[in-house]
Each structure stands twice: as C-alpha cells, then as structure tokens.
Amino acid sequence: MSFNANLNAHADLLLLNPTYTFATPVLGGQLALGVTGILGRTSTSIDGTLTAAFGPIVTTRTGSISDSLTSVGDMYPQATLKWNAGVHNFMTYVTGDIPVGAYDPARLSNIGIGHAAIDGGGGYTYFNPATGHEFSAVAGLTYNFKNPDTQYQSGIDFHIDWGASQFLSKRVHVGLVGYVYQQLTADSGQSPILGDFKSRVLGGGPQIGFIFPVGDMQGYLNFKGYKEFAAENRPEGWNAWIVFSVSPAAPIPPPPQARVVRK
C-alpha cells in the first residue's frame, strides 16, 4: 500500500508596521518600537492518491480537499536598537508572536500560527555612500511555545537574512537577497514514527529599491523575490515582497533592511 499527496498553498498578505523612533539615544544607540499586523487571504489544497495491491489485484483511489480563508493574522511587537560607526552599522532586536490571528487546528488554511513565540538576534550593515556598496545580514533565534490546541511544540530555529546591493544613483539600487532557515532542536508532541522532524529551507533572488520624496518625508519602495530550495520537512516554493515605507528624510540614502523569517 502506498499514499502520495501534493500540497499547494497560496497566500496574499498585507503587513502594516507602524514604528516610533526615539530622538534621545539609549545606550548610545537609536531605539525604535513597533508592531506588525497582518491582513490577507490564504488558500490550501491537498491532492492524494492511495494505491493498494492484493496479489495481482491493484486498486487506486484519488481525492482532494481544499480550504480558503480571509482574515487577520497574529501581532508581532518589535524593539530595535541601532548604532552607527561611519560605514559600519550594528543593530540588535527582540520580537515575538502574539497569537491573536485566525487559527483553527481543524482547518487547512490559517493566517495565525496558533501559538506564541519569541525571537531575538542582531544584524550588521556595511554602507558606503561614496561607492554605493551595501551589504546587510540579520541573524536570530526563535523559541516557539506549545500550541494549546494541539499540544504540539515546534523546536528552536536559527535564521539569517541577507541582502547585497549597488546604488546606481542616490535614488535607485539593485542587488540580491536571501535567507537560511534551519531548525536546531526537534519538535515535541508528535507521533514517534515521525522522528525528530527538524526542518530547513534556503531562499534567494533579486531585489530593486527606489527612494523618493513624499512631501517633507522620504518614501522607500522595494521589490524582492525569493526562490526556495534545499527544503527538508517543509514546503518549498517561491515568494515575492513589495515593501513601502515613509520616514523622515535622511541626509543620505538608507540601506535596505533585511527581511526576518518567522516561523
């Protein structure tokens, strides 16, 4: 007897991230507090084939199930502290998941993840306005709390997000982005037949960004795409991001921020 199943999932999400940056330095750095909210639609389908053999007799059954949902996701509060030393920039951050989004363990499609999480780490950016070279990397660890509905707990994961770009002018830059997600400790609460069930995925692709005035403020628009590969115990696909932000005008173009992957 054999069973083959294909999972197809699609999500269109809008993320809003209002942030307040303090003018007074904290520990010699720039402190910012924010929170991210999610609104969107997700759809999921599973197509399966069951084949059973009884001697010379072989029978096959196929079937599919699907589900879709339009709702809100979890809330992600975040605090960052940044320092600048010429072309070198450093930051540390802490964020987390408040599980208030739409979630039902009996449903295929969910926007919330159904459990709390906390994530922390640091980053580095090299940005030289004279040459237009920029490189950023942010690394962190995520601790996932137990899902109270399923009693399942995902393991601790490590993630690193990076981006490299070249400013073609003071207003436009192009480059590459990527990320690595690697689970470090095993999940718990699953059936023993599944083993430790550690997951992994890598992604990479192009990016382009534009800086432009918005009244007395500064606007930033970024397009980036990732093709995933080397996946283990998790789906593999592609994703595209459009980032738009408005902030007080800076004297020099700011480097693009790396995206943080959350489980």
Short mmCIF file of C-alpha atoms in Angstrom, two decimals:
data_model
loop_
_atom_site.label_atom_id
_atom_site.label_comp_id
_atom_site.label_asym_id
_atom_site.label_seq_id
_atom_site.Cartn_x
_atom_site.Cartn_y
_atom_site.Cartn_z
CA MET A 1 0.00 0.00 0.00
CA SER A 2 1.28 3.50 -0.88
CA PHE A 3 -0.03 7.01 -0.46
CA ASN A 4 1.16 10.07 -2.37
CA ALA A 5 -0.06 13.60 -1.61
CA ASN A 6 0.67 17.01 -3.09
CA LEU A 7 0.20 20.20 -1.05
CA ASN A 8 -0.46 23.52 -2.78
CA ALA A 9 -0.68 26.67 -0.66
CA HIS A 10 -1.06 30.31 -1.70
CA ALA A 11 -1.13 33.44 0.47
CA ASP A 12 -1.60 37.14 -0.30
CA LEU A 13 -0.80 39.16 2.82
CA LEU A 14 -0.69 42.85 3.75
CA LEU A 15 1.67 43.70 6.63
CA LEU A 16 1.41 47.03 8.44
CA ASN A 17 4.30 48.07 10.70
CA PRO A 18 3.88 51.43 12.47
CA THR A 19 7.11 52.28 14.29
CA TYR A 20 8.18 55.07 16.65
CA THR A 21 11.88 56.04 16.80
CA PHE A 22 13.09 57.85 19.91
CA ALA A 23 15.11 61.04 19.39
CA THR A 24 17.03 60.60 22.68
CA PRO A 25 19.84 57.99 22.42
CA VAL A 26 19.56 54.82 24.50
CA LEU A 27 22.84 53.11 25.42
CA GLY A 28 24.44 55.26 22.75
CA GLY A 29 22.10 53.91 20.07
CA GLN A 30 18.80 54.66 18.38
CA LEU A 31 15.81 52.89 19.95
CA ALA A 32 12.68 52.11 17.93
CA LEU A 33 9.46 50.36 18.97
CA GLY A 34 6.87 48.99 16.58
CA VAL A 35 4.23 46.37 15.98
CA THR A 36 3.32 44.44 12.82
CA GLY A 37 -0.25 43.45 11.96
CA ILE A 38 -1.33 41.13 9.15
CA LEU A 39 -4.43 41.05 6.94
CA GLY A 40 -4.84 38.73 3.99
CA ARG A 41 -6.18 35.67 2.26
CA THR A 42 -4.74 32.17 2.13
CA SER A 43 -5.87 29.07 0.26
CA THR A 44 -4.70 25.47 0.60
CA SER A 45 -5.41 22.25 -1.29
CA ILE A 46 -4.22 18.66 -0.95
CA ASP A 47 -4.45 16.11 -3.77
CA GLY A 48 -3.78 12.49 -2.85
CA THR A 49 -3.58 9.05 -4.44
CA LEU A 50 -3.91 5.79 -2.48
CA THR A 51 -2.74 2.58 -4.15
CA ALA A 52 -3.35 -0.86 -2.63
CA ALA A 53 -2.29 -4.24 -4.01
CA PHE A 54 -3.78 -7.61 -3.07
CA GLY A 55 -1.81 -10.16 -5.02
CA PRO A 56 -2.45 -9.50 -8.72
CA ILE A 57 -5.26 -7.04 -7.93
CA VAL A 58 -4.30 -3.36 -7.73
CA THR A 59 -6.77 -0.64 -6.78
CA THR A 60 -6.25 3.11 -6.84
CA ARG A 61 -8.27 5.85 -5.24
CA THR A 62 -7.76 9.61 -5.70
CA GLY A 63 -9.23 12.54 -3.83
CA SER A 64 -8.68 16.17 -2.92
CA ILE A 65 -9.64 18.64 -0.20
CA SER A 66 -9.31 22.41 -0.22
CA ASP A 67 -9.90 25.39 2.03
CA SER A 68 -9.51 29.19 1.94
CA LEU A 69 -9.65 31.98 4.49
CA THR A 70 -9.68 35.80 4.51
CA SER A 71 -8.97 37.26 7.92
CA VAL A 72 -6.34 38.84 10.20
CA GLY A 73 -3.09 37.31 11.44
CA ASP A 74 -1.08 37.44 14.63
CA MET A 75 0.51 40.58 16.11
CA TYR A 76 4.31 40.97 16.16
CA PRO A 77 5.68 43.63 18.56
CA GLN A 78 9.31 44.56 17.96
CA ALA A 79 12.06 46.63 19.58
CA THR A 80 15.34 47.51 17.84
CA LEU A 81 18.47 49.32 19.00
CA LYS A 82 20.89 50.57 16.33
CA TRP A 83 24.39 52.07 16.34
CA ASN A 84 26.36 53.79 13.58
CA ALA A 85 30.15 54.00 13.16
CA GLY A 86 30.86 55.52 9.76
CA VAL A 87 30.18 52.94 7.05
CA HIS A 88 29.51 50.28 9.71
CA ASN A 89 26.06 49.88 11.29
CA PHE A 90 25.03 47.48 14.04
CA MET A 91 21.66 46.54 15.49
CA THR A 92 20.03 44.20 17.96
CA TYR A 93 16.37 43.30 18.11
CA VAL A 94 13.74 41.37 20.00
CA THR A 95 10.33 40.47 18.64
CA GLY A 96 7.61 37.93 19.29
CA ASP A 97 4.32 36.45 18.16
CA ILE A 98 1.06 37.25 19.99
CA PRO A 99 -1.35 34.53 18.73
CA VAL A 100 -4.48 36.60 18.10
CA GLY A 101 -4.86 35.73 14.40
CA ALA A 102 -7.36 33.43 12.72
CA TYR A 103 -6.43 29.85 13.61
CA ASP A 104 -8.33 26.56 13.78
CA PRO A 105 -6.45 23.23 14.03
CA ALA A 106 -9.23 21.53 12.05
CA ARG A 107 -8.83 23.93 9.10
CA LEU A 108 -6.32 23.61 6.26
CA SER A 109 -5.88 27.38 5.78
CA ASN A 110 -4.78 29.57 8.68
CA ILE A 111 -3.23 33.02 8.96
CA GLY A 112 -2.38 32.79 12.67
CA ILE A 113 0.08 30.11 13.81
CA GLY A 114 -1.85 29.14 16.95
CA HIS A 115 0.96 29.60 19.47
CA ALA A 116 3.20 32.28 20.94
CA ALA A 117 6.87 32.73 20.01
CA ILE A 118 9.80 34.96 20.90
CA ASP A 119 12.69 35.87 18.60
CA GLY A 120 15.90 37.80 19.17
CA GLY A 121 19.15 38.49 17.40
CA GLY A 122 21.40 41.06 15.79
CA GLY A 123 22.47 42.49 12.47
CA TYR A 124 25.22 44.30 10.60
CA THR A 125 25.09 46.66 7.61
CA TYR A 126 28.00 47.97 5.57
CA PHE A 127 27.01 51.02 3.54
CA ASN A 128 29.45 53.28 1.72
CA PRO A 129 27.73 56.34 0.15
CA ALA A 130 30.87 57.14 -1.86
CA THR A 131 30.88 53.81 -3.73
CA GLY A 132 27.21 52.85 -3.36
CA HIS A 133 28.11 49.41 -1.97
CA GLU A 134 25.74 47.92 0.62
CA PHE A 135 25.58 44.60 2.44
CA SER A 136 23.24 43.64 5.29
CA ALA A 137 22.81 40.49 7.36
CA VAL A 138 20.45 39.80 10.26
CA ALA A 139 20.62 36.57 12.30
CA GLY A 140 18.40 35.36 15.11
CA LEU A 141 16.92 32.50 17.11
CA THR A 142 13.22 31.74 17.56
CA TYR A 143 11.72 29.92 20.54
CA ASN A 144 8.23 28.53 19.92
CA PHE A 145 5.80 27.92 22.76
CA LYS A 146 3.45 24.93 22.84
CA ASN A 147 0.25 25.09 20.77
CA PRO A 148 -2.53 24.79 23.39
CA ASP A 149 -4.98 23.31 20.86
CA THR A 150 -2.75 20.52 19.57
CA GLN A 151 -0.17 20.19 22.40
CA TYR A 152 2.46 20.34 19.65
CA GLN A 153 5.63 22.42 20.11
CA SER A 154 7.98 23.35 17.30
CA GLY A 155 11.70 23.32 18.02
CA ILE A 156 14.12 26.23 18.29
CA ASP A 157 15.17 27.57 14.89
CA PHE A 158 18.03 29.67 13.56
CA HIS A 159 17.54 32.07 10.67
CA ILE A 160 19.74 34.50 8.78
CA ASP A 161 18.57 37.03 6.21
CA TRP A 162 20.99 38.87 3.93
CA GLY A 163 20.94 41.44 1.17
CA ALA A 164 23.61 42.96 -1.08
CA SER A 165 23.06 45.85 -3.44
CA GLN A 166 24.69 48.54 -5.55
CA PHE A 167 23.30 52.06 -5.70
CA LEU A 168 23.10 53.11 -9.35
CA SER A 169 22.25 56.62 -8.18
CA LYS A 170 21.25 58.28 -4.91
CA ARG A 171 17.69 57.11 -5.58
CA VAL A 172 17.94 53.60 -7.08
CA HIS A 173 19.69 50.38 -6.06
CA VAL A 174 19.68 46.80 -7.36
CA GLY A 175 21.02 43.59 -5.85
CA LEU A 176 20.39 40.16 -4.39
CA VAL A 177 18.64 38.91 -1.24
CA GLY A 178 18.47 35.55 0.50
CA TYR A 179 17.70 33.67 3.69
CA VAL A 180 18.53 30.47 5.52
CA TYR A 181 16.11 28.75 7.92
CA GLN A 182 17.43 25.81 9.96
CA GLN A 183 15.64 24.14 12.86
CA LEU A 184 18.11 23.33 15.65
CA THR A 185 16.04 21.26 18.08
CA ALA A 186 13.36 18.67 17.44
CA ASP A 187 9.62 19.25 17.62
CA SER A 188 7.79 17.63 20.51
CA GLY A 189 4.31 16.20 20.86
CA GLN A 190 4.25 14.33 17.55
CA SER A 191 3.93 10.61 16.99
CA PRO A 192 7.30 8.81 17.46
CA ILE A 193 7.08 7.42 13.89
CA LEU A 194 7.80 10.92 12.55
CA GLY A 195 11.25 11.10 14.16
CA ASP A 196 12.77 14.39 15.28
CA PHE A 197 11.19 16.27 12.33
CA LYS A 198 13.73 19.08 12.02
CA SER A 199 13.07 21.35 9.04
CA ARG A 200 15.22 23.51 6.75
CA VAL A 201 14.84 25.77 3.72
CA LEU A 202 17.02 28.22 1.77
CA GLY A 203 15.85 31.05 -0.47
CA GLY A 204 17.35 33.67 -2.75
CA GLY A 205 16.58 36.09 -5.55
CA PRO A 206 16.80 39.64 -6.92
CA GLN A 207 15.79 43.00 -5.45
CA ILE A 208 15.37 46.59 -6.63
CA GLY A 209 14.68 49.66 -4.49
CA PHE A 210 13.67 53.30 -5.07
CA ILE A 211 13.94 56.34 -2.77
CA PHE A 212 11.73 59.36 -3.48
CA PRO A 213 10.29 62.40 -1.68
CA VAL A 214 6.83 62.27 -0.09
CA GLY A 215 6.09 65.86 0.89
CA ASP A 216 8.54 66.70 3.67
CA MET A 217 9.15 62.98 4.25
CA GLN A 218 11.08 60.27 2.42
CA GLY A 219 9.47 57.30 0.70
CA TYR A 220 11.11 53.95 0.02
CA LEU A 221 9.76 51.27 -2.34
CA ASN A 222 11.41 47.85 -2.59
CA PHE A 223 10.62 44.80 -4.74
CA LYS A 224 12.22 41.45 -3.91
CA GLY A 225 11.61 37.81 -4.78
CA TYR A 226 12.82 34.51 -3.33
CA LYS A 227 13.01 31.04 -4.89
CA GLU A 228 13.24 28.39 -2.18
CA PHE A 229 15.41 25.28 -2.44
CA ALA A 230 17.12 22.58 -0.32
CA ALA A 231 13.91 22.20 1.72
CA GLU A 232 13.66 19.42 4.29
CA ASN A 233 10.46 18.53 6.18
CA ARG A 234 8.75 21.73 5.00
CA PRO A 235 7.13 23.02 1.78
CA GLU A 236 9.29 24.54 -0.96
CA GLY A 237 8.10 27.31 -3.30
CA TRP A 238 8.61 30.99 -4.06
CA ASN A 239 7.50 34.28 -2.56
CA ALA A 240 7.57 37.93 -3.62
CA TRP A 241 7.53 41.04 -1.42
CA ILE A 242 6.65 44.69 -2.02
CA VAL A 243 7.82 46.98 0.79
CA PHE A 244 6.73 50.62 1.07
CA SER A 245 7.81 52.85 3.94
CA VAL A 246 7.64 56.55 4.80
CA SER A 247 10.09 58.11 7.25
CA PRO A 248 11.73 61.48 8.00
CA ALA A 249 14.06 62.46 5.17
CA ALA A 250 17.64 61.28 5.70
CA PRO A 251 20.73 63.19 4.54
CA ILE A 252 21.97 60.09 2.71
CA PRO A 253 20.09 57.10 1.20
CA PRO A 254 19.45 54.44 3.88
CA PRO A 255 20.41 50.83 3.14
CA PRO A 256 17.54 48.35 2.55
CA GLN A 257 16.50 46.33 5.57
CA ALA A 258 16.73 42.54 5.51
CA ARG A 259 13.50 40.61 5.99
CA VAL A 260 13.25 38.49 9.21
CA VAL A 261 11.75 34.99 8.70
CA ARG A 262 9.42 33.85 11.36
CA LYS A 263 8.13 30.53 11.79
#
